[in-house]
Short mmCIF file of C-alpha atoms and ligand atoms in Angstrom, two decimals:
data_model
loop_
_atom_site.label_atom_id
_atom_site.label_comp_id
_atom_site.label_asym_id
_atom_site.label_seq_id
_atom_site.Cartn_x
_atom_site.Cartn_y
_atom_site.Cartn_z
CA UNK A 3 -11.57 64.01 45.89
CA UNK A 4 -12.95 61.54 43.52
CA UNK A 5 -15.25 62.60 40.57
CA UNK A 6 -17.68 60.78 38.06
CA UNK A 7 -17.21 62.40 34.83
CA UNK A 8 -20.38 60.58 32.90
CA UNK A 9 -23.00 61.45 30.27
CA UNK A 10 -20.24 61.15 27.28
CA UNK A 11 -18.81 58.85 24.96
CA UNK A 12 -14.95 58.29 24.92
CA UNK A 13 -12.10 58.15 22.12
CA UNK A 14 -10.07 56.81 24.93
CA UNK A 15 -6.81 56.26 21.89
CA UNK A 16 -5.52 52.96 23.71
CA UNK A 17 -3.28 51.55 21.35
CA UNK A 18 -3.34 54.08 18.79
CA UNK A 19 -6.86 53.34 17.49
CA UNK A 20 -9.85 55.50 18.42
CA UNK A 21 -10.81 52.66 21.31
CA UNK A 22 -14.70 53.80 21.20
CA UNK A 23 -16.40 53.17 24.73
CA UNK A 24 -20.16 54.41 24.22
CA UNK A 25 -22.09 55.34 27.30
CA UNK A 26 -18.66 55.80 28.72
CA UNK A 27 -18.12 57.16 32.50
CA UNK A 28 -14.51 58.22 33.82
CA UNK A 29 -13.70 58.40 37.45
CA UNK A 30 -10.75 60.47 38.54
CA UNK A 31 -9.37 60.94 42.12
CA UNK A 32 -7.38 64.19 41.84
CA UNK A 33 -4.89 64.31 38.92
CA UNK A 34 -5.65 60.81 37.81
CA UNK A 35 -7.89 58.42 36.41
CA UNK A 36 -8.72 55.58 38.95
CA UNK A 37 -11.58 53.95 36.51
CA UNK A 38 -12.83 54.27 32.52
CA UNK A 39 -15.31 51.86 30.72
CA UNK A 40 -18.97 51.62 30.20
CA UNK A 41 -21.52 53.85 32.43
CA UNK A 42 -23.31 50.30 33.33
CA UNK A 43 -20.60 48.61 34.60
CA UNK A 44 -19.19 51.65 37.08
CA UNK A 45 -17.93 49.90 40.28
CA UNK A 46 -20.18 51.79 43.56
CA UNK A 47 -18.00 54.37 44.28
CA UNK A 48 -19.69 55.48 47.55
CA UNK A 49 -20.34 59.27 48.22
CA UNK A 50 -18.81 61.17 45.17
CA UNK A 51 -18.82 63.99 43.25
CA UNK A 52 -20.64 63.72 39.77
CA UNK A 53 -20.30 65.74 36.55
CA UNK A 54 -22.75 65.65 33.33
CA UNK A 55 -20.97 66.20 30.55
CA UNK A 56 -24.08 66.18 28.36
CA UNK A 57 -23.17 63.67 25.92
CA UNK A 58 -19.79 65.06 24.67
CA UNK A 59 -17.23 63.32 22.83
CA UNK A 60 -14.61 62.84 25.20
CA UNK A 61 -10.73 62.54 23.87
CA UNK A 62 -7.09 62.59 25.56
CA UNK A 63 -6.15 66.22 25.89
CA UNK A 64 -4.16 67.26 22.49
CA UNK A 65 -0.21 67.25 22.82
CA UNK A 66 1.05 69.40 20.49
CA UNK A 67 4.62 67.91 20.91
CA UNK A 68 6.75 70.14 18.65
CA UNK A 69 6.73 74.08 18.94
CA UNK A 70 8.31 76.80 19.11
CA UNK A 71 6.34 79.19 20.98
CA UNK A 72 8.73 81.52 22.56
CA UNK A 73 10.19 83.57 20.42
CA UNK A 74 10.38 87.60 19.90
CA UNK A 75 9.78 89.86 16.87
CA UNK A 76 7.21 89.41 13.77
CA UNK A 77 8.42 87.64 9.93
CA UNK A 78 4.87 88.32 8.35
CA UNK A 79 7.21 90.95 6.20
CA UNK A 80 8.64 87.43 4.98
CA UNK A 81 5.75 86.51 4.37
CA UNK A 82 5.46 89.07 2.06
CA UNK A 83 8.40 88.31 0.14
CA UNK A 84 7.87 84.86 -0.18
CA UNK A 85 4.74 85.48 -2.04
CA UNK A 86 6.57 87.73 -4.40
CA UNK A 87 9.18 84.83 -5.04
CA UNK A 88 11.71 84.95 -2.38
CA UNK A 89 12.45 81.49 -0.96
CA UNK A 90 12.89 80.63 2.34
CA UNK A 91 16.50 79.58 1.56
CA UNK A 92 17.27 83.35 -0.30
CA UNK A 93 15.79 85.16 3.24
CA UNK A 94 17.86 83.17 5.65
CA UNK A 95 21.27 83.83 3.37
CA UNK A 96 20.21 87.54 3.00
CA UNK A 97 20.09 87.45 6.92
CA UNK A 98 16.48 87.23 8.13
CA UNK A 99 14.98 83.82 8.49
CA UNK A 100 16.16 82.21 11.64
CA UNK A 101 18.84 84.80 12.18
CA UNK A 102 16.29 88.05 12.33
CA UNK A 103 14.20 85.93 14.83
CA UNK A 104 17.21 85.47 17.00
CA UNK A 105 17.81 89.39 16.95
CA UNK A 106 14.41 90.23 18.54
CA UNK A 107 14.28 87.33 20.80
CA UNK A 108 17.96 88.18 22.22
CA UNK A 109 16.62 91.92 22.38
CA UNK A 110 13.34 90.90 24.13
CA UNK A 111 13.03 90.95 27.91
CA UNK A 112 12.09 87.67 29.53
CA UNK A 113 8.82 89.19 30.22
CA UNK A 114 7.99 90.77 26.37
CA UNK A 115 8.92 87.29 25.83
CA UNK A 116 5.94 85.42 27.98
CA UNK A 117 3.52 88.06 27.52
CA UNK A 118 3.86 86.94 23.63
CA UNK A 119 4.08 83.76 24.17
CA UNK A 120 1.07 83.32 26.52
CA UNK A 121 -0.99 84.55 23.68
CA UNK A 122 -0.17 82.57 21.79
CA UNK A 123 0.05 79.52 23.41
CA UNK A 124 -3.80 80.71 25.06
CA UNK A 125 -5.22 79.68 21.36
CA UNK A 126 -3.46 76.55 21.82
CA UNK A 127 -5.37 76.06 24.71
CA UNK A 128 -8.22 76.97 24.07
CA UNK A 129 -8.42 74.27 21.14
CA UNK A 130 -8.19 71.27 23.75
CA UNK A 131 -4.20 71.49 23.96
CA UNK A 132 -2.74 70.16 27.53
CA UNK A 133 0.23 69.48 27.32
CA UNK A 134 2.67 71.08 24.66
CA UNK A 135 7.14 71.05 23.60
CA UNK A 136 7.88 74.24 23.55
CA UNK A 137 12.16 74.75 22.05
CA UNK A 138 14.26 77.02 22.93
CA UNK A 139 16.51 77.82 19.79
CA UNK A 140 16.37 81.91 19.10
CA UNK A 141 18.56 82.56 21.58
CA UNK A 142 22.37 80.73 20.29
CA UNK A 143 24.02 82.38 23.28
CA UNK A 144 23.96 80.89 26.66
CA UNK A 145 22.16 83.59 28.30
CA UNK A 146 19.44 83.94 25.68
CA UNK A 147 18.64 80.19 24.97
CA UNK A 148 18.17 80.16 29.41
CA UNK A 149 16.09 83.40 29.17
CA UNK A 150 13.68 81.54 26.18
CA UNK A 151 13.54 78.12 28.21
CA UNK A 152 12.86 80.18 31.67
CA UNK A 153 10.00 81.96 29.84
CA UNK A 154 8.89 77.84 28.96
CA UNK A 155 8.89 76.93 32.62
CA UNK A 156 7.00 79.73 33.49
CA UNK A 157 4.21 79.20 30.97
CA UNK A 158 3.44 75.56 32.39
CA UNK A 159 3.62 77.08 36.03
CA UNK A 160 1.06 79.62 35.53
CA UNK A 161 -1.60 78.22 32.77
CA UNK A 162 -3.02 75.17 32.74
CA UNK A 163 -0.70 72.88 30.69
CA UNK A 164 2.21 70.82 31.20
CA UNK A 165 5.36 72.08 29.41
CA UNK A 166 8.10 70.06 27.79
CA UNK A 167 11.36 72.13 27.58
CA UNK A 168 13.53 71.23 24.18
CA UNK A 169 17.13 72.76 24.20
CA UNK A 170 17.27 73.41 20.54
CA UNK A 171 20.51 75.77 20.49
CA UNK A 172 22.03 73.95 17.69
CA UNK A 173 19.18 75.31 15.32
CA UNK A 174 20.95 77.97 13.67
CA UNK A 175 24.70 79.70 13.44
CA UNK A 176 24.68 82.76 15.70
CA UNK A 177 26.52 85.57 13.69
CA UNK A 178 29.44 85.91 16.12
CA UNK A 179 30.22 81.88 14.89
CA UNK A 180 30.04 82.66 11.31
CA UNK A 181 31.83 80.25 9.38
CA UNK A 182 32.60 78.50 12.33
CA UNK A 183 30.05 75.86 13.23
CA UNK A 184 32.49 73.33 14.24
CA UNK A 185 33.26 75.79 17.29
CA UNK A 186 29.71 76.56 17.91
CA UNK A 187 29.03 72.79 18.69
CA UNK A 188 31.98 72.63 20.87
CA UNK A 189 30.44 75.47 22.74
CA UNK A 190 26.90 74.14 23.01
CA UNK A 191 28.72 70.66 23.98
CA UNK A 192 30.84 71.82 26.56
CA UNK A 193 29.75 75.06 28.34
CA UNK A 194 25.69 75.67 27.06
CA UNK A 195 24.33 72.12 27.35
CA UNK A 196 25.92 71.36 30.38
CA UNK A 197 24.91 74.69 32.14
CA UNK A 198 21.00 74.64 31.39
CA UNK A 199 20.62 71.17 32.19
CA UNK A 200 22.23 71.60 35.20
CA UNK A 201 19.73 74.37 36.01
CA UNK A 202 17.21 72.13 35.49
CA UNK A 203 15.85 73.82 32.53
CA UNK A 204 16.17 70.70 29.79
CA UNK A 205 13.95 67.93 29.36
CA UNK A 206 15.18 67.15 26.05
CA UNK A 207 17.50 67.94 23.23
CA UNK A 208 16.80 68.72 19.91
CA UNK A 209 18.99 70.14 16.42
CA UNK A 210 18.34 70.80 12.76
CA UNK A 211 20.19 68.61 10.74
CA UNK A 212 20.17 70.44 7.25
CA UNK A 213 22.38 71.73 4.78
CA UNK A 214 21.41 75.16 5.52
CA UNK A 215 22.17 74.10 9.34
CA UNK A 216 23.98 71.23 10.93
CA UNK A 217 25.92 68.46 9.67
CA UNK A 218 25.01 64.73 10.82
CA UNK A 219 28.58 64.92 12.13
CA UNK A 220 28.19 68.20 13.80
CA UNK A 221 24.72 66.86 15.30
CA UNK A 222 26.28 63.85 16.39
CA UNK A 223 28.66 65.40 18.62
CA UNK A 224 25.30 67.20 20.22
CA UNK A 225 23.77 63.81 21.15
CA UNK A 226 26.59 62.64 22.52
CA UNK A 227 26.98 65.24 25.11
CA UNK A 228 23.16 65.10 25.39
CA UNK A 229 23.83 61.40 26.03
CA UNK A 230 26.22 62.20 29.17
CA UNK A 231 23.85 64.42 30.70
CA UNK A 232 21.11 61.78 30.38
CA UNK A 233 18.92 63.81 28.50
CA UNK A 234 17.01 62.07 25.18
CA UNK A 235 17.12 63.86 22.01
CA UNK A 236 15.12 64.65 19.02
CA UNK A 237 15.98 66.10 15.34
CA UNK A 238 15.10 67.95 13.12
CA UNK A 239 15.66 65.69 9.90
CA UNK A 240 15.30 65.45 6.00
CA UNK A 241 12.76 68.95 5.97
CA UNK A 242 14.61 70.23 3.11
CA UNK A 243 17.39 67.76 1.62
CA UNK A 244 18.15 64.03 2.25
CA UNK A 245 20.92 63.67 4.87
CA UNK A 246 19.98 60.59 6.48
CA UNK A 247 19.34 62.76 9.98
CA UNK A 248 16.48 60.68 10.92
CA UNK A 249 18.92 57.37 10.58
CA UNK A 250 21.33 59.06 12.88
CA UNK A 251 18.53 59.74 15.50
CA UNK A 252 17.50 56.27 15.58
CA UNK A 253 20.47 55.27 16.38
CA UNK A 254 20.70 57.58 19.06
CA UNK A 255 17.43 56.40 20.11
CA UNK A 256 15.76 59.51 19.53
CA UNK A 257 12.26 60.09 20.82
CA UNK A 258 11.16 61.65 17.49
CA UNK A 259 12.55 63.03 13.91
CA UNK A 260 10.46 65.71 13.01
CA UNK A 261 9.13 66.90 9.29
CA UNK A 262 10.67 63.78 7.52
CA UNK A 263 9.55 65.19 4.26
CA UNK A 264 13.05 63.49 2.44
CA UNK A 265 13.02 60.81 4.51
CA UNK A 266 13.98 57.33 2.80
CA UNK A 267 12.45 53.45 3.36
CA UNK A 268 15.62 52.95 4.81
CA UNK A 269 15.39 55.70 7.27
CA UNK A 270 11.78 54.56 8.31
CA UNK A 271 13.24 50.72 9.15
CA UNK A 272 15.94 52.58 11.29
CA UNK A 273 13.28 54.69 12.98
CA UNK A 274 11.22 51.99 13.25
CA UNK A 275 14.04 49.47 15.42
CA UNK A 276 14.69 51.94 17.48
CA UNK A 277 10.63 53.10 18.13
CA UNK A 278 11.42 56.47 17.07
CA UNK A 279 8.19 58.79 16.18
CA UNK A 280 7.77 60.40 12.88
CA UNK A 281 6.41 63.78 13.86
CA UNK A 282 4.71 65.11 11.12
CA UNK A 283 4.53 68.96 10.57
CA UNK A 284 1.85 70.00 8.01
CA UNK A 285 1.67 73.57 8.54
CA UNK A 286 5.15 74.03 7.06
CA UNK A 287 4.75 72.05 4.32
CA UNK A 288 1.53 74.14 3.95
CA UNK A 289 3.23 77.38 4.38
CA UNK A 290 6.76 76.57 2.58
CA UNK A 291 4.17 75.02 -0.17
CA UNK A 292 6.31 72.35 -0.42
CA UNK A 293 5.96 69.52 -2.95
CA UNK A 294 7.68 66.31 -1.68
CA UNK A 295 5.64 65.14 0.49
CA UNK A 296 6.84 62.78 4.00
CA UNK A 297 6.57 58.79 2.99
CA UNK A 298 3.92 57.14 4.30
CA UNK A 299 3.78 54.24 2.35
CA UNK A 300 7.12 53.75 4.33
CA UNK A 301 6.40 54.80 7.79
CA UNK A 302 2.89 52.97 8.15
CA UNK A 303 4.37 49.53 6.19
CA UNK A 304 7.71 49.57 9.23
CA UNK A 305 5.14 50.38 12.09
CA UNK A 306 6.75 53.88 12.19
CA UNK A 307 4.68 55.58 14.81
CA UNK A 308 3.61 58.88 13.81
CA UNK A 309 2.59 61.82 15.79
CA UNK A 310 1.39 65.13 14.36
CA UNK A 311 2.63 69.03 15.53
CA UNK A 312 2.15 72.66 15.21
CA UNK A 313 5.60 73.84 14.53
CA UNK A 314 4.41 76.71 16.11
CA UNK A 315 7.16 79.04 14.92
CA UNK A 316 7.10 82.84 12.95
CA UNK A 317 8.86 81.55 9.69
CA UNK A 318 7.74 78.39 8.81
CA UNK A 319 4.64 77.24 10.45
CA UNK A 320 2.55 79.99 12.05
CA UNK A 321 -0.06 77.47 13.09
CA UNK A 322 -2.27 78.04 16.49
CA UNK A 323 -4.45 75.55 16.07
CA UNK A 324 -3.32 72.16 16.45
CA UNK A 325 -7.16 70.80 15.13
CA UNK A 326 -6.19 72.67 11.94
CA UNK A 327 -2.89 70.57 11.45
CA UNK A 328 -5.01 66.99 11.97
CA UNK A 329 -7.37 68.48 9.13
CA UNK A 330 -3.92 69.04 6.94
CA UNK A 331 -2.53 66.00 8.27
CA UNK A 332 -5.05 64.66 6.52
CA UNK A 333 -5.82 66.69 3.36
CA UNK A 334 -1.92 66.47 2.51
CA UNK A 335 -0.91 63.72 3.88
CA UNK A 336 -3.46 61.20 3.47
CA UNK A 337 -3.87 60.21 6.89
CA UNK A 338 -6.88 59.30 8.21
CA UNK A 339 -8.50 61.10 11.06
CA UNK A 340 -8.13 58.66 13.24
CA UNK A 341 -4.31 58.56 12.58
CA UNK A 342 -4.54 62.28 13.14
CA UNK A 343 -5.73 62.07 16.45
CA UNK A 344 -3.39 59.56 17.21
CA UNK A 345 -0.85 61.89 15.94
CA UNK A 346 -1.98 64.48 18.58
CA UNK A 347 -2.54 62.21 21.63
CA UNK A 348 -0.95 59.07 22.28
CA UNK A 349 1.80 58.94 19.98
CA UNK A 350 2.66 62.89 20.35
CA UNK A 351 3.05 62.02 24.26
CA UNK A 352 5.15 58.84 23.01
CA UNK A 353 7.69 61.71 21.31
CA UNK A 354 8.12 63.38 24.44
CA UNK A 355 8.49 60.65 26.70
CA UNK A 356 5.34 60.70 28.13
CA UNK A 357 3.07 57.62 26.96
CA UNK A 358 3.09 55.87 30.91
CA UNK A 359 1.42 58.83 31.99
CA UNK A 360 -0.27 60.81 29.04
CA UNK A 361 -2.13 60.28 25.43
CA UNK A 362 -4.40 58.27 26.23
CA UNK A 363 -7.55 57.25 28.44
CA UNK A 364 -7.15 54.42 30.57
CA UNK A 365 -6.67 53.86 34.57
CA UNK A 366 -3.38 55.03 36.10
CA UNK A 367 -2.70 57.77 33.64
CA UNK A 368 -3.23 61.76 34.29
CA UNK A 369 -7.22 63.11 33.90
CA UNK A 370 -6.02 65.28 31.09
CA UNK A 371 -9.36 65.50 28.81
CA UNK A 372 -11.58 67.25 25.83
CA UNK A 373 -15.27 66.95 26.07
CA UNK A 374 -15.86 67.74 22.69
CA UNK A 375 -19.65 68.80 21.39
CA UNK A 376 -19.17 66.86 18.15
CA UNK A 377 -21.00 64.10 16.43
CA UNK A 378 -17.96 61.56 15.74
CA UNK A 379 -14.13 61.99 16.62
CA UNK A 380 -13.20 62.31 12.94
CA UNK A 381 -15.23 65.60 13.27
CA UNK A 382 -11.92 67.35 14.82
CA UNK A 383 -9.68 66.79 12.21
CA UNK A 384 -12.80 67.55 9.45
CA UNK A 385 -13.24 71.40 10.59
CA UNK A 386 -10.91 73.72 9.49
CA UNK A 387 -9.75 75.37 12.96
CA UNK A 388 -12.92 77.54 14.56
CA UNK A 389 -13.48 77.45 18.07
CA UNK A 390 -15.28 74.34 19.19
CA UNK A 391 -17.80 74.28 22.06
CA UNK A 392 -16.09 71.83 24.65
CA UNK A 393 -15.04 71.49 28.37
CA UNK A 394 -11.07 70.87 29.09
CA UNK A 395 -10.23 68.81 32.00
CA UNK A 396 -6.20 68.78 33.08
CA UNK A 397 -5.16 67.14 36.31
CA UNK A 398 -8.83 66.24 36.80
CA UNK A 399 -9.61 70.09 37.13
CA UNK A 400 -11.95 71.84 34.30
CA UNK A 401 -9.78 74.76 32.82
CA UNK A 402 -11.43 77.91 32.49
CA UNK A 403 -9.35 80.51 30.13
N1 LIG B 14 12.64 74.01 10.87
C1 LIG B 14 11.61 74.83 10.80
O1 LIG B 14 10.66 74.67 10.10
C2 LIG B 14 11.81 75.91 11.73
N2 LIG B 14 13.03 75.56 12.35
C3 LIG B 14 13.46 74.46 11.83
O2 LIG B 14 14.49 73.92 12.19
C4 LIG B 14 11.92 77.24 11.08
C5 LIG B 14 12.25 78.29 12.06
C6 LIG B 14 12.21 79.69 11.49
O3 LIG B 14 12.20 79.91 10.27
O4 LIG B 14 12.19 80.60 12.33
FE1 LIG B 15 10.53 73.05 14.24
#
């Protein structure tokens, strides 16, 4: 069934620039778009089904392309701490951190653990998200990383969104590996990897390359196994310290490196060969209050494409609003909101794999959409979160939550 979506303007974010088509009209015939461009120059399109959207801004639906949404338990105790002096570092070698996260998810049933989720991932939603990563990556056992990336599946079955599953099992040492990472990546190499892909359960593969993590050695030997399943991979790189990570995923042809915060000029050239997205995550550098900020300078001089995420996650980023992170995006990082939409459309689908079909507005891709009531586009990344009046189209179907 075709339908003429008209009565807007469009941000249609071809080519990573807003793309403005005033007095726009869309037409979509199911899932897809079939036609986009000026209302006056609409090919007839016979008998077909019309909808006013009363002159709303219209934009790809967001992709919030790094998160980690399904997880068990509650850190706003850390919170706590940190804002009596505690670092981040000082909680995850006391034990909490990462590690008390995996406790609660690994205790959690794989229902506790969508019923949370779904709320969570609802706000997403309901700010113009349609399509979102979600990692697995609090679970460091076989049967616990399946249970968190089952719970992932499930979510994109049964609300309206298309899900991205991201093995991250290399994000932390389980306790039973203490002092023996080395073993832990032979374990995720040869029996976890192998196993969840093989139920189908992977779309891509992910690790945290930090001191207080994984080597660039020890990550390597992930991306190689990730390689011989055929699966693409994506790191998290320099957050924290300078290991040249983000160097090592480009030459891995990663889809993204993710925070970047120590990233150097000669990581950005690397990233830049290989088209490898900088995703940017403001909310932890908001919530860690961290000081060194990601280069820019660097990534925009290289062509560095750079797509902006939630981190969705209880320790370091408890963002639900991916809108908020384009407004910090900008406020800390000096991008412009433009960029920031970018960030959360067409280059976010580029670090999942997904530009053919998704991020943008144009013929041949899915009918994922925002009709935004706003003035301009640069209004989404100016207010800080709220709930904005709009209409969310995915598949070429309006979502109602
Ligand atoms: N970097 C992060 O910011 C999160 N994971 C990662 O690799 C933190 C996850 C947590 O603290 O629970
Ligand atoms: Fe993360």
């Amino acid at each position: 069934m075709k339908t003429l979506w008209h009565h807007c303007h469009v941000a249609s974010m071809a080519n990573g620039v807003y793309s403005i088509i005033e007095d726009a009209a869309i037409v979509t015939d199911g899932a897809h778009i079939v036609w986009i461009g000026p209302r006056a120059e609409v090919p007839d399109q016979g008998d077909i089904k019309t909808a006013d959207l009363n002159g709303a801004w219209v934009t790809p639906g967001l992709i919030d392309c790094h998160t980690h949404t399904v997880f068990g338990g509650n850190r706003s105790g850390e919170f706590e701490q940190r804002l009596q002096g505690v670092s981040y570092a000082d909680i995850a070698a006391a034990g909490g951190g990462i590690a008390s996260t995996v406790r609660a998810t690994r205790a959690a049933s794989e229902e506790e653990l969508f019923a949370s989720a779904q709320r969570r991932l609802l706000q997403l939603l309901k700010d113009g998200v349609t399509t979102v990563e979600i990692k697995s990556g609090y679970g460091l056992d076989l049967a616990s990383e399946r249970k968190m990336l089952r719970v992932a599946r499930q979510l994109g079955e049964q609300l309206p969104v298309t899900v991205r599953n991201t093995c991250l099992a290399a994000h932390a040492l389980p306790p039973e590996y203490k002092n023996r990472a080395d073993d832990y990546i032979a374990h995720i190499c040869s029996e976890m990897l192998p196993a969840l892909a093989a139920e189908n359960l992977v779309d891509a593969v992910d690790a945290f390359c930090e001191y207080l993590a994984f080597s660039t050695e020890q990550v390597e030997q992930v991306f190689i196994t990730a390689g011989q399943l055929g699966l693409p991979v994506k790191l998290h790189a320099e957050q924290l310290s300078s290991l040249h990570g983000s160097s090592l995923a480009a030459r891995y042809q990663a889809l993204s490196a993710d925070h970047l915060e120590f990233m150097t000029e000669e990581d950005a050239i690397a990233m830049a060969a290989a088209g490898t997205v900088a995703v940017l995550l403001p909310g932890a550098f908001y919530f860690l209050r961290e000081t060194q900020l990601p280069p820019m300078d660097a990534l925009r001089k290289h062509g560095v494409k750079i797509a902006i995420a939630t981190d969705l996650n209880p320790g370091t980023s408890p963002g639900l609003s991916l809108r908020l992170m384009l407004n910090m995006a900008c406020t800390l990082f000096r991008m412009t909101p433009e960029e920031a939409l970018a960030g959360a459309t067409i280059h976010a689908a580029k670090a999942l794999g997904m530009a053919d079909t998704h991020g943008s507005l144009e013929a041949g891709k899915v009918a994922d959409f925002v009709a935004w009531n706003i003035e301009r586009p640069a209004d989404l990344a100016y207010w800080l979160g709220g709930d904005l009046e709009k209409r969310v189209v995915r598949h070429g179907v309006e979502s109602t939550f």
